[in-house]
mmCIF file with all atom_site columns, C-alpha atoms in Angstrom:
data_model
loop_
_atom_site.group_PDB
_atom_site.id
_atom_site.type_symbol
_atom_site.label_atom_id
_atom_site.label_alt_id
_atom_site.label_comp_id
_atom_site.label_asym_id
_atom_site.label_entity_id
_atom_site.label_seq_id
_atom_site.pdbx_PDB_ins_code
_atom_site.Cartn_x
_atom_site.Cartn_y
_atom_site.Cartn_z
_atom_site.occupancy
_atom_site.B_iso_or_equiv
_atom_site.pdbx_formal_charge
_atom_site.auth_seq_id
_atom_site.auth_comp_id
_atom_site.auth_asym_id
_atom_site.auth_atom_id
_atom_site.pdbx_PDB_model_num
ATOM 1   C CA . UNK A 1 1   ? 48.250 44.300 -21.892 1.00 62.00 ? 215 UNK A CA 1
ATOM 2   C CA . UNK A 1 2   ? 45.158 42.363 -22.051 1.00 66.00 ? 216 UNK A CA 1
ATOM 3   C CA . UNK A 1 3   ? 42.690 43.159 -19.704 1.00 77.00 ? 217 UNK A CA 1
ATOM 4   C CA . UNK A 1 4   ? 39.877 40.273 -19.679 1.00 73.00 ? 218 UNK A CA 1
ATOM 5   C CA . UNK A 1 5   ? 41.378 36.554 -20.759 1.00 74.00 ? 219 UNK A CA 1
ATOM 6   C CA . UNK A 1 6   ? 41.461 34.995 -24.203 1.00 72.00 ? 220 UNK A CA 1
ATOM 7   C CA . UNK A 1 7   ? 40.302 31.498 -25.074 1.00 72.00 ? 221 UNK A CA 1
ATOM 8   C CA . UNK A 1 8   ? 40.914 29.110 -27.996 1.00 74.00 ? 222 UNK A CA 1
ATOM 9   C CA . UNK A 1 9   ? 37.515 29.331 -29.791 1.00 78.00 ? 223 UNK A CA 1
ATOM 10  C CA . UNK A 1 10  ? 38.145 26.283 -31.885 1.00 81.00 ? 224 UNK A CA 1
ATOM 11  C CA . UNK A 1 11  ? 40.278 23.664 -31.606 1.00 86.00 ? 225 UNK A CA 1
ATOM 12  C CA . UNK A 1 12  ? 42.171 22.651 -34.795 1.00 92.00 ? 226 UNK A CA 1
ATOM 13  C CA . UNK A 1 13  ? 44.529 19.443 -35.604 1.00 93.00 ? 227 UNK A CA 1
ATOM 14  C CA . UNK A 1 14  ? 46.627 19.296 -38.775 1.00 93.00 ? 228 UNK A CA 1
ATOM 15  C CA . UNK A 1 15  ? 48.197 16.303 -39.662 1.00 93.00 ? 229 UNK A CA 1
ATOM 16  C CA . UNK A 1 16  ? 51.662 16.228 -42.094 1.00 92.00 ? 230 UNK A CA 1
ATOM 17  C CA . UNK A 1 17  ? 54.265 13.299 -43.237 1.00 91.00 ? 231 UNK A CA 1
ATOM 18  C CA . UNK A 1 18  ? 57.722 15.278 -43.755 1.00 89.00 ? 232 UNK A CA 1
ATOM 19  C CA . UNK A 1 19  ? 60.157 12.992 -45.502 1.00 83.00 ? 233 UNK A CA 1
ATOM 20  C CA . UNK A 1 20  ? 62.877 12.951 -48.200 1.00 72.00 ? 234 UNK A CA 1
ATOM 21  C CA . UNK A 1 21  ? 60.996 15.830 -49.866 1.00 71.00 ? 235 UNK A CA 1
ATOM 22  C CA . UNK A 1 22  ? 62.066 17.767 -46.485 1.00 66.00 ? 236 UNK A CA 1
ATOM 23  C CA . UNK A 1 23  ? 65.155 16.291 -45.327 1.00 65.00 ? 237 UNK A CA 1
ATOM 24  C CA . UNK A 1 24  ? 69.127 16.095 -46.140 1.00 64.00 ? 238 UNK A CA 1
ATOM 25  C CA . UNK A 1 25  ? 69.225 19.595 -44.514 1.00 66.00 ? 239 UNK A CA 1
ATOM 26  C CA . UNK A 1 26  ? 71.589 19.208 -40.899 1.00 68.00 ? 240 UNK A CA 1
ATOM 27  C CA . UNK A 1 27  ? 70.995 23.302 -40.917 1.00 69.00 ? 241 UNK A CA 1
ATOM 28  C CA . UNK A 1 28  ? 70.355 24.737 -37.630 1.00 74.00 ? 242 UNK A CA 1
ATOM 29  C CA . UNK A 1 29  ? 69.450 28.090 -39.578 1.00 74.00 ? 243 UNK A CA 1
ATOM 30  C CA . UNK A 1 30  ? 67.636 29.021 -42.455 1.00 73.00 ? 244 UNK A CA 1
ATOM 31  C CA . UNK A 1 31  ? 67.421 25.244 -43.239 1.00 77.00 ? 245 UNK A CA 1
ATOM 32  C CA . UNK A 1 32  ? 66.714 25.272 -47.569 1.00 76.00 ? 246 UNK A CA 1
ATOM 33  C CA . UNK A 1 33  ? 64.363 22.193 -47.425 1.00 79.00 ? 247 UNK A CA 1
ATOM 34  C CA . UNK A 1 34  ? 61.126 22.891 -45.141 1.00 85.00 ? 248 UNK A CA 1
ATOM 35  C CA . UNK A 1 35  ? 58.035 21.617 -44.587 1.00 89.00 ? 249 UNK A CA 1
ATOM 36  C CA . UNK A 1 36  ? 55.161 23.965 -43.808 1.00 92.00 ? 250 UNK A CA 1
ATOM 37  C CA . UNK A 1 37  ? 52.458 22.145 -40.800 1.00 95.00 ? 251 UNK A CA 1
ATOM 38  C CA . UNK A 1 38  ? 50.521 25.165 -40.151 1.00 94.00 ? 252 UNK A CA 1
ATOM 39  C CA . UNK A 1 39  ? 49.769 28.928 -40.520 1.00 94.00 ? 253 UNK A CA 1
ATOM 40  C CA . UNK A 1 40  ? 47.655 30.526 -37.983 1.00 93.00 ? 254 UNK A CA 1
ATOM 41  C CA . UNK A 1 41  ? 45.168 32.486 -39.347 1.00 91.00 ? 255 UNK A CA 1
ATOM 42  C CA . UNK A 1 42  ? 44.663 34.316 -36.396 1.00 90.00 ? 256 UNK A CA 1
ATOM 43  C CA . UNK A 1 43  ? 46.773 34.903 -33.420 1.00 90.00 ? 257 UNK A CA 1
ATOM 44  C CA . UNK A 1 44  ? 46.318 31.687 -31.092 1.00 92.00 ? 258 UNK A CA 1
ATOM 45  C CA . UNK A 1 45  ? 48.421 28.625 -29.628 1.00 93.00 ? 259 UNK A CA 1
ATOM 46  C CA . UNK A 1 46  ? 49.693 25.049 -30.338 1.00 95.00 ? 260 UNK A CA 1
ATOM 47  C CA . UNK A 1 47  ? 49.046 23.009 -27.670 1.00 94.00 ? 261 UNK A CA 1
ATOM 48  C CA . UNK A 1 48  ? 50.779 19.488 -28.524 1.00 96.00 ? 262 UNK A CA 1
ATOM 49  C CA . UNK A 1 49  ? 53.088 18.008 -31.329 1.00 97.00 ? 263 UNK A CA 1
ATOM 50  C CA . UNK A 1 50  ? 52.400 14.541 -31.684 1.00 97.00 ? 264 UNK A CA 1
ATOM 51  C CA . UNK A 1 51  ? 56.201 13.236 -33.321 1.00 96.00 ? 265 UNK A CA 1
ATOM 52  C CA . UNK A 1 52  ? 55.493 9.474  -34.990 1.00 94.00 ? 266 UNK A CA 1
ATOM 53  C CA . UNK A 1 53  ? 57.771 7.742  -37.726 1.00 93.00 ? 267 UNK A CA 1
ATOM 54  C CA . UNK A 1 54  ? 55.690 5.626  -40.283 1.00 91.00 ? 268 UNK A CA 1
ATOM 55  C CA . UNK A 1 55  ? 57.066 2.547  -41.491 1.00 88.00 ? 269 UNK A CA 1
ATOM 56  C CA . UNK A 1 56  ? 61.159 2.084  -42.127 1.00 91.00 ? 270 UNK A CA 1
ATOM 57  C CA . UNK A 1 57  ? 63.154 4.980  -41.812 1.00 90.00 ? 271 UNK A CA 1
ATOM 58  C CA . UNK A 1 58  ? 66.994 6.007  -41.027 1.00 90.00 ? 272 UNK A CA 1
ATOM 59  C CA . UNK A 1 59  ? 67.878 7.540  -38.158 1.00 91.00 ? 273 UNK A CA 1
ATOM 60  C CA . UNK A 1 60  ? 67.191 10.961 -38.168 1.00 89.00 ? 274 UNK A CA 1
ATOM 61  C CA . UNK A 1 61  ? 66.663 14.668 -36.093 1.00 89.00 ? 275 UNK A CA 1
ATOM 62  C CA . UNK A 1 62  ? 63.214 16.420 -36.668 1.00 92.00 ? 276 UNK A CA 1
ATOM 63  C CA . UNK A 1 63  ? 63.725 19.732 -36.463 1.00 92.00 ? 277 UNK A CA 1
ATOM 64  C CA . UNK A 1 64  ? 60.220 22.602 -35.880 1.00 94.00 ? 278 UNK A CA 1
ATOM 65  C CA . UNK A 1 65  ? 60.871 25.730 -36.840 1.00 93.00 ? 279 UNK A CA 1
ATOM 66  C CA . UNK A 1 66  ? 58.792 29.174 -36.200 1.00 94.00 ? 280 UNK A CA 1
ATOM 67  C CA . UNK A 1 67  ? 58.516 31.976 -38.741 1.00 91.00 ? 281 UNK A CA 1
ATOM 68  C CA . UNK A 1 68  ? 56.593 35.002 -37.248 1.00 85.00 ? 282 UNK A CA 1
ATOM 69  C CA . UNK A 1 69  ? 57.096 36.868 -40.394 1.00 81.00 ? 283 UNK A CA 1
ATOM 70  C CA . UNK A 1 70  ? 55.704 34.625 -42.831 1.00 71.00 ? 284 UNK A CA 1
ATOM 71  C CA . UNK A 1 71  ? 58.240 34.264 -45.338 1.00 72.00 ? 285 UNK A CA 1
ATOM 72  C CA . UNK A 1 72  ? 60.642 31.454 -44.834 1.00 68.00 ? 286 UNK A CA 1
ATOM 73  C CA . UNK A 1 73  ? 64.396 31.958 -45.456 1.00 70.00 ? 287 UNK A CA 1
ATOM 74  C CA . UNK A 1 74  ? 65.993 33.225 -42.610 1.00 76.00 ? 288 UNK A CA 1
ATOM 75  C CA . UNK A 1 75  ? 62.800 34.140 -40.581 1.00 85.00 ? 289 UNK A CA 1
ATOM 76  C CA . UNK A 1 76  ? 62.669 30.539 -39.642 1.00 88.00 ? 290 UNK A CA 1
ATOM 77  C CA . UNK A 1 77  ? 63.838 30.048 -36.076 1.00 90.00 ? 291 UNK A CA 1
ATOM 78  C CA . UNK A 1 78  ? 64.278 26.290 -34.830 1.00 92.00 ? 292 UNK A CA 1
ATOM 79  C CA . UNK A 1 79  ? 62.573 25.626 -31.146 1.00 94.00 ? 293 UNK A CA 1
ATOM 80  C CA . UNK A 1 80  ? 62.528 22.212 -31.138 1.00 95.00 ? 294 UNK A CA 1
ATOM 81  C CA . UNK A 1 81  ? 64.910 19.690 -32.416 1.00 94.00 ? 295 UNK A CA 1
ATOM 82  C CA . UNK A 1 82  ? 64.441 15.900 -31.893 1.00 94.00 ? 296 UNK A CA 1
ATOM 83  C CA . UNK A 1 83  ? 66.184 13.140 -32.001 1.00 93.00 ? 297 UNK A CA 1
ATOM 84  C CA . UNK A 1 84  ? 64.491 9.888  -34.237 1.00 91.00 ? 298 UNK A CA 1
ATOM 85  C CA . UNK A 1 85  ? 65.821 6.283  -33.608 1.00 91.00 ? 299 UNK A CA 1
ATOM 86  C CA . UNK A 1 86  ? 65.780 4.148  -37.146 1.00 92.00 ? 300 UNK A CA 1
ATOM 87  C CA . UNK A 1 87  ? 62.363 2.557  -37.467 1.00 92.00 ? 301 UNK A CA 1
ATOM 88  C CA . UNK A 1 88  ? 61.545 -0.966 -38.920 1.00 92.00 ? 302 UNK A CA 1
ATOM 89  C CA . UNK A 1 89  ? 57.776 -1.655 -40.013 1.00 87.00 ? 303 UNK A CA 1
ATOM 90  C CA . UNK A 1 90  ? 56.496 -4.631 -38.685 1.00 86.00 ? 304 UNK A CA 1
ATOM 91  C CA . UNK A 1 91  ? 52.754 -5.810 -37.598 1.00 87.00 ? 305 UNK A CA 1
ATOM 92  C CA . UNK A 1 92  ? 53.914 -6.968 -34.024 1.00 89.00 ? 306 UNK A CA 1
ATOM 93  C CA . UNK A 1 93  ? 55.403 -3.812 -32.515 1.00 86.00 ? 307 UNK A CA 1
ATOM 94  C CA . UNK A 1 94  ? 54.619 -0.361 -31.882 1.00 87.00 ? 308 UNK A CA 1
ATOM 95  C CA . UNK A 1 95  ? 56.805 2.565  -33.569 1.00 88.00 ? 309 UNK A CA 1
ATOM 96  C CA . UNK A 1 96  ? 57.759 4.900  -30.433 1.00 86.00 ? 310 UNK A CA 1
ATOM 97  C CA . UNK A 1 97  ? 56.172 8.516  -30.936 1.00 91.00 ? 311 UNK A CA 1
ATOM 98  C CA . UNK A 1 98  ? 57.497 11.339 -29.180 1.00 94.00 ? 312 UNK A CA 1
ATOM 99  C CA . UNK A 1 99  ? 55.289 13.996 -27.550 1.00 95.00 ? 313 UNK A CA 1
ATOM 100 C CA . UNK A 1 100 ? 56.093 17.911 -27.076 1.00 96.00 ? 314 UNK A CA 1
ATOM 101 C CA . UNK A 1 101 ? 53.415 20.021 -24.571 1.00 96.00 ? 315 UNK A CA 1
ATOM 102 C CA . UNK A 1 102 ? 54.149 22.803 -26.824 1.00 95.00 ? 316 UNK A CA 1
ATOM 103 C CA . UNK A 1 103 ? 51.665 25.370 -24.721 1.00 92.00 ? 317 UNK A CA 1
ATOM 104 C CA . UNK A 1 104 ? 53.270 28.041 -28.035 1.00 94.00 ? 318 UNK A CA 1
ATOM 105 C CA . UNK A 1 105 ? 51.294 31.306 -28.463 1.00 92.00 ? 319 UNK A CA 1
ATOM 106 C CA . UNK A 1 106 ? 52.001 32.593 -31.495 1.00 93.00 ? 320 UNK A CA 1
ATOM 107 C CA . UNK A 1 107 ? 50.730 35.677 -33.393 1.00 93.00 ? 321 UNK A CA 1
ATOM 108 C CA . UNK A 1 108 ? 48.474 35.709 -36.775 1.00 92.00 ? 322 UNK A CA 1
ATOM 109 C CA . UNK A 1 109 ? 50.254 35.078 -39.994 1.00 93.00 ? 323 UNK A CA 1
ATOM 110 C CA . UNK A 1 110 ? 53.170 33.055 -37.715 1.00 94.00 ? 324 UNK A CA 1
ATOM 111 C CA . UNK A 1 111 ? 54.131 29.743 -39.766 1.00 94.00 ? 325 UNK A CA 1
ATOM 112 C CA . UNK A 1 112 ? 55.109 26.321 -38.076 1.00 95.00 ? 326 UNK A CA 1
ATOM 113 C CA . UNK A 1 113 ? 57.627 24.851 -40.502 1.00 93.00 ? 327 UNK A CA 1
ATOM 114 C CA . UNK A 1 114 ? 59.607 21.109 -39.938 1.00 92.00 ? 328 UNK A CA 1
ATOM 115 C CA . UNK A 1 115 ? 62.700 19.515 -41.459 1.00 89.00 ? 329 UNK A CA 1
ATOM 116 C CA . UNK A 1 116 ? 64.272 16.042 -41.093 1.00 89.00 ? 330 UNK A CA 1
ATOM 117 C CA . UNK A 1 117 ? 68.011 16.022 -41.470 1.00 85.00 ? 331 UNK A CA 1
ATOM 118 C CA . UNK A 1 118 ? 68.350 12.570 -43.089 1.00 81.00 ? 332 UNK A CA 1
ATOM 119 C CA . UNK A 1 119 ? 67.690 11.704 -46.087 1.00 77.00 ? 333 UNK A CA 1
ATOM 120 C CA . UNK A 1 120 ? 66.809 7.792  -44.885 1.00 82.00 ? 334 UNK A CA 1
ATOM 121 C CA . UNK A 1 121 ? 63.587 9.236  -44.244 1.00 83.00 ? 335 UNK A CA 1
ATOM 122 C CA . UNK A 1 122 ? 61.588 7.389  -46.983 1.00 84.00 ? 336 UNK A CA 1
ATOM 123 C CA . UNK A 1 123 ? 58.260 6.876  -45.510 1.00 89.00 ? 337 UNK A CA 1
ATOM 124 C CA . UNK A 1 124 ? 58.319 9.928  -43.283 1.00 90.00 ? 338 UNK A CA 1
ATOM 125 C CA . UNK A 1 125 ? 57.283 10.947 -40.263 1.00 93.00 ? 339 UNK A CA 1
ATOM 126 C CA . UNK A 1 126 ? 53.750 12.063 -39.167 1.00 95.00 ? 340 UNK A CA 1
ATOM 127 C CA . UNK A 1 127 ? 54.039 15.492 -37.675 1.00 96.00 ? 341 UNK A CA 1
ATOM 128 C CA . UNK A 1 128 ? 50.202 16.194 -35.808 1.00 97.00 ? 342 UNK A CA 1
ATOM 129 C CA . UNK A 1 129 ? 49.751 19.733 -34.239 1.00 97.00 ? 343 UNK A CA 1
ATOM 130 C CA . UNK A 1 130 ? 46.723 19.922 -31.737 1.00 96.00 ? 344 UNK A CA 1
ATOM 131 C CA . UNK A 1 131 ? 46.165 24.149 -32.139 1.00 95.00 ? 345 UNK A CA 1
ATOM 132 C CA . UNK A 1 132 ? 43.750 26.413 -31.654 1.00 93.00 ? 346 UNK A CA 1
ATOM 133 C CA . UNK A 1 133 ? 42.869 30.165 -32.724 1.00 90.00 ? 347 UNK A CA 1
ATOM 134 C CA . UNK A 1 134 ? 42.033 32.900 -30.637 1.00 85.00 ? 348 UNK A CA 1
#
């Protein structure tokens, strides 16, 4: 047990559009089509997903997944799962992100992986990660 606290010595923000590439997979478990949004380097914590669709898209569910071993495949564990309206692109309206306060401490090595389960994801959706490293 630690002794003295830790603190995030830099923050970090990653930025990744998962889309067709990444989606037509409805698994709940070792999903075969995955994105890969981060690997810590060092043990440390995600502080905030930032969830927005870009342009016209299907309806869809974004799905995070968490893979303290590294290696995909059935080391991938889903903790969040999200559900994405269909999207139009226009210039007089906002598309609606969705926000998750994280607050995830995850050990070094530990991979933050996403899927879509639709394949009507053509232009994507923007999957930002505000991290840091301890």
């Amino acid at each position: 047990m630690a002794t003295s606290p830790v603190f995030v010595g830099t923050p970090k923000f990653t930025n990744t559009i998962v889309n067709n590439t990444n989606a037509g997979d409805p698994a709940y478990t070792a999903p075969a089509t995955i994105a890969t949004l981060l690997t810590m380097s060092a043990a440390g914590r995600i502080d905030s997903v930032y969830i927005t669709p870009v342009g016209t898209n299907g309806a869809t569910s974004l799905r995070l997944w968490v893979d303290t071993v590294g290696s995909g495949g059935s080391n991938n564990k889903l903790i969040y799962d999200v559900t994405i309206a269909a999207t139009t692109s226009t210039t007089v309206a906002a598309l609606v992100p969705v926000t998750w306060a994280a607050n995830l401490v995850l050990p070094a090595s530990a991979v933050l992986r996403a899927t879509v389960a639709n394949t009507a994801v053509t232009n994507g959706v923007c999957v930002s990660v505000e991290y840091g490293e301890f």
